[in-house]
Amino acid sequence: MAEAHQAVGFQFTVRPDGVDFKLSQEVIKNIYLSGVTAWKKKAIQFKNGVLAGVYPASPSSWLIVVIAMMSSLYIHIDPSLGMMDYFTGPLDFTGQAIRDCMSVQTRAVLSAILFATGLWLFLIYLLRYTLKALLSYHGWIFESHGKMSTSTKVWLCLVKMFSGRRPLLYSFQASLPRLPVPSVDDTIHRYLESVRPLLDNEQYNKMELLASDFKENKAAQLQRCLILKSWWATNYVSDWWEEYIYLRGRSPIMVNSNFYIMDLLYVTPTHRQAARAGNVVHAMLQYRRKLERGELAPLRALGTVPMCSTQMERMFNTTRIPGIETDFVQHLTDRKHLVVFHKGRFFQVWLYTGGRHLLPSELETQFQRILNDTSEPQPGELKLAALTAGYRIPWAQARIKYFSQGINKVSLDAIESAAFFLTLDDEPQGYDPAKSNSLDSYAKSLLHGKCYDRWFDKSFTLISYPNGKMGVNVEHSWADAPIVGHMWEYILATDCFHLGYTEEGHCKGDVNKNLPHPTRLQWQIPNECQNVIETSYLSAKQIADDVDFHGYLFAEFGKGLIKKCRTSPDAFIQLALQLAQFRDQRVFCLTYESSMTRMFRDGRTETVRSCTSEAVAFVRAMEDAGATNAQRLALFRKAAEKHQNMYRLAMTGSGIDRHLFCLYIVSKYLGVDSPFLTKVLSEPWKLSTSQTPQQQLNLVDINKFPKYVGGGGGFGPVADDGYGVSYIIVGENLITFHISSKFSSPDTDSYRFGQHIRKAMLDIQALFNTALTGHSESCGKFAVKIGIT
């Protein structure tokens, strides 16, 4: 606790006549304020827990029901139809002394209260299950954009009516439906359909035979087990997905798993590193307080359909702990410090004083003290964090052997229990239009840095650069990108529009020079451990040096103009990626696009297999000189509609890959060998794509403040000879692309692929323009926008 640093105010001396205690008034004040804050926090958490627990009802509604039942006693009407008599019966069997103290009227009042409470609880569950039944309907998502049927309008009204008023973050959790288990027939049919364009006739026939054998002989047993799990667990996928996809992986998580999120593209609120870090950290503490109290508003599609908030619970105070066979996620509560890394040294900084958050100006002071510190790293300290960047087993073994006792354990506990990890970097980064590779360098810094200056096991590492830019590196097992993106949008808006800076670029507020200085973490790292650290560093550096990254801003047109041509922006970009992939590699490949399933309880992601037969037909037509633009446009429409339908199926629980993944896990538990499932799960995703959402909170009007847009984020390559592509649709007129591959692959080049994407985007829009000239005023505007005649 921060108050522990005020121990200098507590002194005692031994005198001949006894012990003389001296306790400063400042210490007493800090202890008192800390206690008041703690109890206030517990009271608020309890209140909000009650509000979320009885939602969509409210505690006051219980009083209304009780008053209604009490009133019935005086007008001699029994709305319970005699049920209250059942409550008076048990009261007659109470002890003689108690029965003598209660008159007949008192027993009647108590029975009315008991009946009213039971009725109130029944109505709460009725409302919840009614809302759950309504939220299980997904027909609305399959309707054409801009067109809403009467039945969907009625459904939306009912959802709004049963959703109550002013929901808290976790209010809807009990009303969210469970993720359904698709039928085996549907999944296999969709799987075969997805691989048809990638296989020749002989390969496809073999896959059909494998699928048929699986469906006839083994699928039924595995499916029964999976259905049983779906009845018992809140989500039949998420726990296995976290364990087997993330935590059981023994390879380095740096680059291979962790992802990053960038700062604002065009705006740097201040160029003072300590000041920017002070504001951002303070904004994060405000966000954490709202999160812990459940006071954030739940995210809702169409402003009405709630999304699951479970992933947000582990955002702060969370660390992935290495193990020999599997890692585990450690989540703590109410931790009041963070750990800061700067030039090879680790510092512990307390975030509270006198029972309150440190102010931005106070945080700036603390960070500036660290920046001014000229002490040298202790032996082995400089590259210590490389243990989290290397292979998991050596890290787990070193943690047990060298960090399980003494000062090493104390220091490691400080890192792993911190609210989050902050790196004060010493090399400027950020987007600079004057430098062609500035986005590339910025992304690589956020993704892996120097391999020893981020604690890759923390839920996230906040990175502060000397030019005032910021960024985040995120461990992936506990949550997906939209969750961190939600927090990051709040932070940037709070930093720029609520906290602000002085004219000199400092944080606003008075400077408290009496704060105790940050504390250096102490280490005693033997030579054997230093060798392990160096080995981890070298393996991580080899991975980092192999990352070929290219980021660029596509500003020729954006979502606004694409939608005017009546097509989905996501489908447009995905088809452009297919065209770019074919032009780059001359073959089609299995393509991964991430889709969320958070309309279900504990939902995470599903895969959209974007390389469809319809997409292949469109790409071939684009490369066929004999095809007309009308034919190409018709094929584009068909492919886009197919993609949208697959995306909708994935969002509504009818995807392919999570079902097959869980069937595979069940087969391993039961010892059932399935060549079909083994083949499916071993197929490489040579093109892995993801769209990072922006404007989830709408805290900043980017039409009014067009420069206050973020650069989005990205991830490392998934396949050794493939591409990882993250794209962010920013407002109406900008799309950012983050492309990764490996230098070691002779077949890939991230810059080249980026050029193919740009040309594919322009070619598809030129197709709209030339095919519809004279028929669509909105599409004609594209010709002016991108200079096509």
CSV table of C-alpha atoms in Angstrom, one decimal, residues 32-334:
chain,number,residue,atom,x,y,z
A,32,TYR,CA,-7.7,7.1,8.0
A,33,LEU,CA,-8.3,8.2,4.5
A,34,SER,CA,-7.2,4.9,3.1
A,35,GLY,CA,-9.6,3.0,5.3
A,36,VAL,CA,-12.5,5.3,4.4
A,37,THR,CA,-11.8,4.8,0.7
A,38,ALA,CA,-11.6,1.1,1.1
A,39,TRP,CA,-14.9,0.8,2.8
A,40,LYS,CA,-16.5,3.3,0.4
A,41,LYS,CA,-15.2,1.1,-2.5
A,42,LYS,CA,-16.6,-2.1,-0.9
A,43,ALA,CA,-20.0,-0.4,-0.3
A,44,ILE,CA,-20.2,0.7,-4.0
A,45,GLN,CA,-19.1,-2.7,-5.2
A,46,PHE,CA,-21.8,-4.3,-3.0
A,47,LYS,CA,-24.5,-1.9,-4.2
A,48,ASN,CA,-23.6,-2.4,-7.9
A,49,GLY,CA,-23.4,-6.1,-7.3
A,50,VAL,CA,-27.0,-6.1,-5.9
A,51,LEU,CA,-28.2,-3.9,-8.8
A,52,ALA,CA,-26.6,-6.3,-11.4
A,53,GLY,CA,-27.8,-9.3,-9.5
A,54,VAL,CA,-31.5,-8.4,-9.6
A,55,TYR,CA,-31.4,-6.8,-13.1
A,56,PRO,CA,-33.7,-6.1,-15.0
A,57,ALA,CA,-35.6,-5.4,-11.8
A,58,SER,CA,-34.4,-3.0,-9.2
A,59,PRO,CA,-34.3,-3.2,-5.4
A,60,SER,CA,-37.0,-0.6,-5.2
A,61,SER,CA,-39.3,-2.9,-7.1
A,62,TRP,CA,-39.2,-5.3,-4.2
A,63,LEU,CA,-40.7,-2.6,-2.0
A,64,ILE,CA,-43.4,-2.0,-4.5
A,65,VAL,CA,-44.4,-5.6,-4.6
A,66,VAL,CA,-44.3,-5.8,-0.7
A,67,ILE,CA,-46.5,-2.7,-0.4
A,68,ALA,CA,-49.0,-4.2,-2.9
A,69,MET,CA,-49.2,-7.4,-1.0
A,70,MET,CA,-49.6,-5.5,2.3
A,71,SER,CA,-52.4,-3.4,0.9
A,72,SER,CA,-54.3,-6.5,0.0
A,73,LEU,CA,-54.6,-7.4,3.7
A,74,TYR,CA,-56.6,-4.3,4.3
A,75,ILE,CA,-59.0,-4.5,1.4
A,76,HIS,CA,-59.6,-8.2,2.0
A,77,ILE,CA,-58.4,-9.3,-1.4
A,78,ASP,CA,-56.0,-12.2,-1.6
A,79,PRO,CA,-54.0,-11.8,-4.9
A,80,SER,CA,-52.0,-14.9,-3.9
A,81,LEU,CA,-55.0,-17.1,-4.3
A,82,GLY,CA,-54.5,-18.6,-0.9
A,83,MET,CA,-50.8,-19.1,-1.2
A,84,MET,CA,-50.0,-16.7,1.7
A,85,ASP,CA,-51.7,-19.2,4.0
A,86,TYR,CA,-48.9,-21.6,3.3
A,87,PHE,CA,-46.5,-19.1,4.7
A,88,THR,CA,-48.5,-18.5,7.9
A,89,GLY,CA,-48.4,-22.3,8.6
A,90,PRO,CA,-44.7,-22.5,9.4
A,91,LEU,CA,-45.0,-19.4,11.6
A,92,ASP,CA,-47.5,-21.3,13.8
A,93,PHE,CA,-44.8,-23.9,14.5
A,94,THR,CA,-42.3,-21.4,15.9
A,95,GLY,CA,-41.4,-21.4,19.6
A,96,GLN,CA,-44.0,-20.5,22.1
A,97,ALA,CA,-42.2,-17.4,23.2
A,98,ILE,CA,-41.9,-16.1,19.6
A,99,ARG,CA,-45.5,-17.1,18.8
A,100,ASP,CA,-46.8,-15.2,21.8
A,101,CYS,CA,-45.0,-12.1,20.7
A,102,MET,CA,-46.6,-12.2,17.3
A,103,SER,CA,-50.3,-11.4,16.8
A,104,VAL,CA,-52.4,-12.8,14.0
A,105,GLN,CA,-51.9,-9.6,12.1
A,106,THR,CA,-48.1,-9.7,12.5
A,107,ARG,CA,-48.0,-13.2,11.2
A,108,ALA,CA,-50.2,-12.1,8.3
A,109,VAL,CA,-47.8,-9.2,7.5
A,110,LEU,CA,-44.8,-11.5,7.6
A,111,SER,CA,-46.5,-14.0,5.3
A,112,ALA,CA,-47.3,-11.2,2.9
A,113,ILE,CA,-43.6,-10.1,2.9
A,114,LEU,CA,-42.4,-13.7,2.3
A,115,PHE,CA,-44.9,-14.2,-0.5
A,116,ALA,CA,-44.0,-10.8,-2.0
A,117,THR,CA,-40.3,-11.7,-1.9
A,118,GLY,CA,-40.9,-15.0,-3.6
A,119,LEU,CA,-43.1,-13.4,-6.2
A,120,TRP,CA,-40.5,-10.7,-6.8
A,121,LEU,CA,-37.7,-13.3,-7.3
A,122,PHE,CA,-40.0,-15.3,-9.6
A,123,LEU,CA,-40.7,-12.2,-11.7
A,124,ILE,CA,-37.0,-11.5,-12.0
A,125,TYR,CA,-36.2,-14.9,-13.3
A,126,LEU,CA,-39.2,-14.7,-15.6
A,127,LEU,CA,-37.9,-11.4,-17.0
A,128,ARG,CA,-34.4,-12.9,-17.4
A,129,TYR,CA,-35.5,-16.0,-19.2
A,130,THR,CA,-37.9,-14.0,-21.4
A,131,LEU,CA,-35.0,-11.7,-22.3
A,132,LYS,CA,-32.7,-14.8,-22.9
A,133,ALA,CA,-35.3,-16.3,-25.2
A,134,LEU,CA,-35.5,-13.0,-27.1
A,135,LEU,CA,-31.8,-12.7,-27.4
A,136,SER,CA,-31.6,-16.2,-28.8
A,137,TYR,CA,-33.3,-14.9,-31.9
A,138,HIS,CA,-30.8,-13.9,-34.5
A,139,GLY,CA,-32.9,-13.4,-37.6
A,140,TRP,CA,-32.3,-9.7,-37.5
A,141,ILE,CA,-28.6,-10.1,-38.3
A,142,PHE,CA,-29.4,-11.9,-41.6
A,143,GLU,CA,-31.6,-9.1,-43.0
A,144,SER,CA,-30.3,-6.8,-45.7
A,145,HIS,CA,-28.5,-3.7,-44.4
A,146,GLY,CA,-30.9,-0.7,-44.1
A,147,LYS,CA,-34.0,-3.0,-44.3
A,148,MET,CA,-35.8,-4.2,-41.2
A,149,SER,CA,-38.8,-6.4,-41.2
A,150,THR,CA,-41.8,-5.8,-39.1
A,151,SER,CA,-41.1,-8.9,-37.0
A,152,THR,CA,-37.6,-7.6,-36.2
A,153,LYS,CA,-38.9,-4.2,-35.3
A,154,VAL,CA,-41.3,-5.8,-32.9
A,155,TRP,CA,-38.5,-8.0,-31.5
A,156,LEU,CA,-36.3,-4.9,-30.9
A,157,CYS,CA,-39.1,-3.2,-29.0
A,158,LEU,CA,-39.5,-6.3,-26.8
A,159,VAL,CA,-35.8,-6.5,-26.1
A,160,LYS,CA,-35.7,-2.8,-25.2
A,161,MET,CA,-38.8,-3.3,-22.9
A,162,PHE,CA,-37.3,-6.3,-21.1
A,163,SER,CA,-33.8,-4.8,-20.9
A,164,GLY,CA,-34.7,-2.4,-18.2
A,165,ARG,CA,-33.1,1.0,-17.6
A,166,ARG,CA,-29.5,2.0,-17.0
A,167,PRO,CA,-27.8,-1.4,-17.1
A,168,LEU,CA,-24.4,-1.8,-15.5
A,169,LEU,CA,-21.5,-3.7,-17.1
A,170,TYR,CA,-22.5,-7.1,-15.9
A,171,SER,CA,-26.3,-6.6,-15.8
A,172,PHE,CA,-27.0,-8.8,-18.9
A,173,GLN,CA,-24.7,-11.7,-18.1
A,174,ALA,CA,-27.4,-13.9,-16.7
A,175,SER,CA,-29.7,-13.2,-19.6
A,176,LEU,CA,-27.2,-14.0,-22.4
A,177,PRO,CA,-28.0,-17.3,-24.2
A,178,ARG,CA,-25.5,-20.2,-24.3
A,179,LEU,CA,-23.5,-20.8,-27.4
A,180,PRO,CA,-25.4,-23.5,-29.4
A,181,VAL,CA,-23.7,-26.6,-30.7
A,182,PRO,CA,-24.1,-26.9,-34.4
A,183,SER,CA,-25.2,-30.2,-36.0
A,184,VAL,CA,-22.4,-32.4,-37.3
A,185,ASP,CA,-24.0,-32.6,-40.7
A,186,ASP,CA,-24.1,-28.8,-41.0
A,187,THR,CA,-20.5,-28.4,-39.9
A,188,ILE,CA,-19.1,-31.0,-42.2
A,189,HIS,CA,-21.2,-29.7,-45.1
A,190,ARG,CA,-19.8,-26.2,-44.6
A,191,TYR,CA,-16.3,-27.5,-44.1
A,192,LEU,CA,-16.3,-29.4,-47.4
A,193,GLU,CA,-17.8,-26.4,-49.1
A,194,SER,CA,-14.9,-24.2,-47.6
A,195,VAL,CA,-12.1,-26.4,-48.9
A,196,ARG,CA,-13.6,-27.2,-52.3
A,197,PRO,CA,-11.8,-24.2,-54.0
A,198,LEU,CA,-8.5,-25.2,-52.5
A,199,LEU,CA,-8.4,-28.9,-53.5
A,200,ASP,CA,-8.2,-30.7,-56.8
A,201,ASN,CA,-10.7,-33.4,-57.5
A,202,GLU,CA,-8.6,-36.2,-56.2
A,203,GLN,CA,-7.8,-34.4,-52.9
A,204,TYR,CA,-11.4,-33.4,-52.5
A,205,ASN,CA,-12.7,-36.9,-53.0
A,206,LYS,CA,-10.3,-38.2,-50.3
A,207,MET,CA,-11.5,-35.5,-47.9
A,208,GLU,CA,-15.1,-36.4,-48.6
A,209,LEU,CA,-14.3,-40.0,-47.8
A,210,LEU,CA,-12.6,-39.0,-44.5
A,211,ALA,CA,-15.6,-36.8,-43.6
A,212,SER,CA,-18.1,-39.5,-44.5
A,213,ASP,CA,-16.3,-42.0,-42.4
A,214,PHE,CA,-16.1,-39.7,-39.4
A,215,LYS,CA,-19.8,-38.8,-39.7
A,216,GLU,CA,-20.9,-42.4,-39.8
A,217,ASN,CA,-18.7,-44.0,-37.2
A,218,LYS,CA,-17.3,-41.5,-34.7
A,219,ALA,CA,-19.2,-38.2,-34.8
A,220,ALA,CA,-22.3,-39.2,-32.9
A,221,GLN,CA,-20.4,-40.2,-29.7
A,222,LEU,CA,-18.2,-37.1,-29.7
A,223,GLN,CA,-21.2,-34.8,-30.4
A,224,ARG,CA,-23.2,-36.3,-27.5
A,225,CYS,CA,-20.3,-35.5,-25.1
A,226,LEU,CA,-20.1,-32.0,-26.5
A,227,ILE,CA,-23.8,-31.4,-26.1
A,228,LEU,CA,-23.6,-32.6,-22.5
A,229,LYS,CA,-20.8,-30.1,-21.9
A,230,SER,CA,-22.8,-27.3,-23.5
A,231,TRP,CA,-25.6,-28.0,-20.9
A,232,TRP,CA,-23.2,-28.0,-18.0
A,233,ALA,CA,-20.7,-25.2,-18.9
A,234,THR,CA,-21.7,-21.6,-19.7
A,235,ASN,CA,-19.8,-21.9,-23.0
A,236,TYR,CA,-18.7,-25.2,-24.5
A,237,VAL,CA,-15.7,-23.6,-26.4
A,238,SER,CA,-14.1,-20.8,-24.4
A,239,ASP,CA,-12.4,-22.7,-21.6
A,240,TRP,CA,-10.8,-25.3,-24.0
A,241,TRP,CA,-9.9,-22.5,-26.4
A,242,GLU,CA,-8.0,-20.6,-23.7
A,243,GLU,CA,-6.3,-23.7,-22.4
A,244,TYR,CA,-5.3,-25.5,-25.6
A,245,ILE,CA,-4.8,-22.7,-28.1
A,246,TYR,CA,-3.1,-20.3,-25.7
A,247,LEU,CA,-1.9,-21.7,-22.3
A,248,ARG,CA,-0.6,-25.1,-23.4
A,249,GLY,CA,1.5,-23.6,-26.1
A,250,ARG,CA,5.2,-24.0,-25.3
A,251,SER,CA,6.6,-21.7,-27.9
A,252,PRO,CA,7.4,-18.0,-27.3
A,253,ILE,CA,4.3,-15.9,-26.9
A,254,MET,CA,6.1,-12.8,-28.1
A,255,VAL,CA,5.2,-12.2,-31.8
A,256,ASN,CA,3.5,-15.7,-32.0
A,257,SER,CA,0.6,-14.8,-29.7
A,258,ASN,CA,0.8,-11.2,-28.2
A,259,PHE,CA,-0.6,-8.3,-30.3
A,260,TYR,CA,-0.3,-4.6,-30.1
A,261,ILE,CA,-2.4,-1.4,-30.3
A,262,MET,CA,-1.1,2.0,-31.5
A,263,ASP,CA,-1.6,5.5,-30.3
A,264,LEU,CA,-3.3,8.4,-32.1
A,265,LEU,CA,-2.0,8.7,-35.7
A,266,TYR,CA,-1.8,12.4,-36.2
A,267,VAL,CA,-1.9,14.0,-32.7
A,268,THR,CA,0.6,13.9,-29.9
A,269,PRO,CA,-1.0,15.8,-27.0
A,270,THR,CA,2.4,16.5,-25.4
A,271,HIS,CA,6.0,15.7,-26.3
A,272,ARG,CA,7.0,15.2,-22.6
A,273,GLN,CA,7.3,11.5,-21.9
A,274,ALA,CA,6.6,11.6,-18.2
A,275,ALA,CA,3.6,13.9,-18.6
A,276,ARG,CA,2.0,11.8,-21.3
A,277,ALA,CA,2.6,8.6,-19.2
A,278,GLY,CA,1.1,10.4,-16.1
A,279,ASN,CA,-2.1,11.3,-17.9
A,280,VAL,CA,-2.5,7.9,-19.5
A,281,VAL,CA,-1.8,6.0,-16.3
A,282,HIS,CA,-4.3,8.2,-14.4
A,283,ALA,CA,-6.9,7.6,-17.1
A,284,MET,CA,-6.3,3.8,-16.8
A,285,LEU,CA,-6.8,4.0,-13.0
A,286,GLN,CA,-10.1,5.8,-13.6
A,287,TYR,CA,-11.1,3.1,-16.1
A,288,ARG,CA,-10.1,0.3,-13.7
A,289,ARG,CA,-12.2,1.9,-10.9
A,290,LYS,CA,-15.3,1.9,-13.2
A,291,LEU,CA,-14.5,-1.6,-14.3
A,292,GLU,CA,-14.1,-3.0,-10.7
A,293,ARG,CA,-17.4,-1.3,-9.7
A,294,GLY,CA,-19.2,-2.5,-12.8
A,295,GLU,CA,-20.1,1.0,-13.7
A,296,LEU,CA,-19.2,0.9,-17.4
A,297,ALA,CA,-22.1,0.6,-19.8
A,298,PRO,CA,-22.3,-2.8,-21.5
A,299,LEU,CA,-21.5,-2.8,-25.3
A,300,ARG,CA,-24.7,-3.4,-27.3
A,301,ALA,CA,-25.2,-4.1,-31.0
A,302,LEU,CA,-27.7,-1.9,-32.6
A,303,GLY,CA,-27.7,0.0,-29.3
A,304,THR,CA,-29.9,-2.8,-27.9
A,305,VAL,CA,-28.5,-6.3,-28.2
A,306,PRO,CA,-26.0,-6.8,-25.3
A,307,MET,CA,-22.5,-8.3,-25.6
A,308,CYS,CA,-20.8,-10.5,-23.1
A,309,SER,CA,-18.5,-8.6,-20.7
A,310,THR,CA,-16.7,-11.5,-19.1
A,311,GLN,CA,-13.4,-10.9,-20.7
A,312,MET,CA,-13.1,-7.5,-19.2
A,313,GLU,CA,-12.8,-8.9,-15.6
A,314,ARG,CA,-9.1,-9.8,-16.0
A,315,MET,CA,-7.9,-6.7,-17.7
A,316,PHE,CA,-5.9,-5.4,-14.7
A,317,ASN,CA,-3.8,-7.2,-12.1
A,318,THR,CA,-3.4,-10.2,-14.3
A,319,THR,CA,-0.4,-12.2,-15.3
A,320,ARG,CA,0.2,-15.4,-17.3
A,321,ILE,CA,2.3,-17.6,-15.1
A,322,PRO,CA,4.6,-20.1,-16.9
A,323,GLY,CA,4.3,-23.8,-16.2
A,324,ILE,CA,6.2,-26.9,-17.4
A,325,GLU,CA,3.1,-28.4,-19.2
A,326,THR,CA,0.7,-25.5,-19.2
A,327,ASP,CA,0.6,-21.9,-18.1
A,328,PHE,CA,-2.2,-20.5,-16.0
A,329,VAL,CA,-3.7,-17.0,-15.7
A,330,GLN,CA,-3.3,-15.4,-12.3
A,331,HIS,CA,-5.8,-12.6,-11.6
A,332,LEU,CA,-5.6,-10.6,-8.4
A,333,THR,CA,-7.7,-7.8,-7.0
A,334,ASP,CA,-7.1,-4.4,-5.5
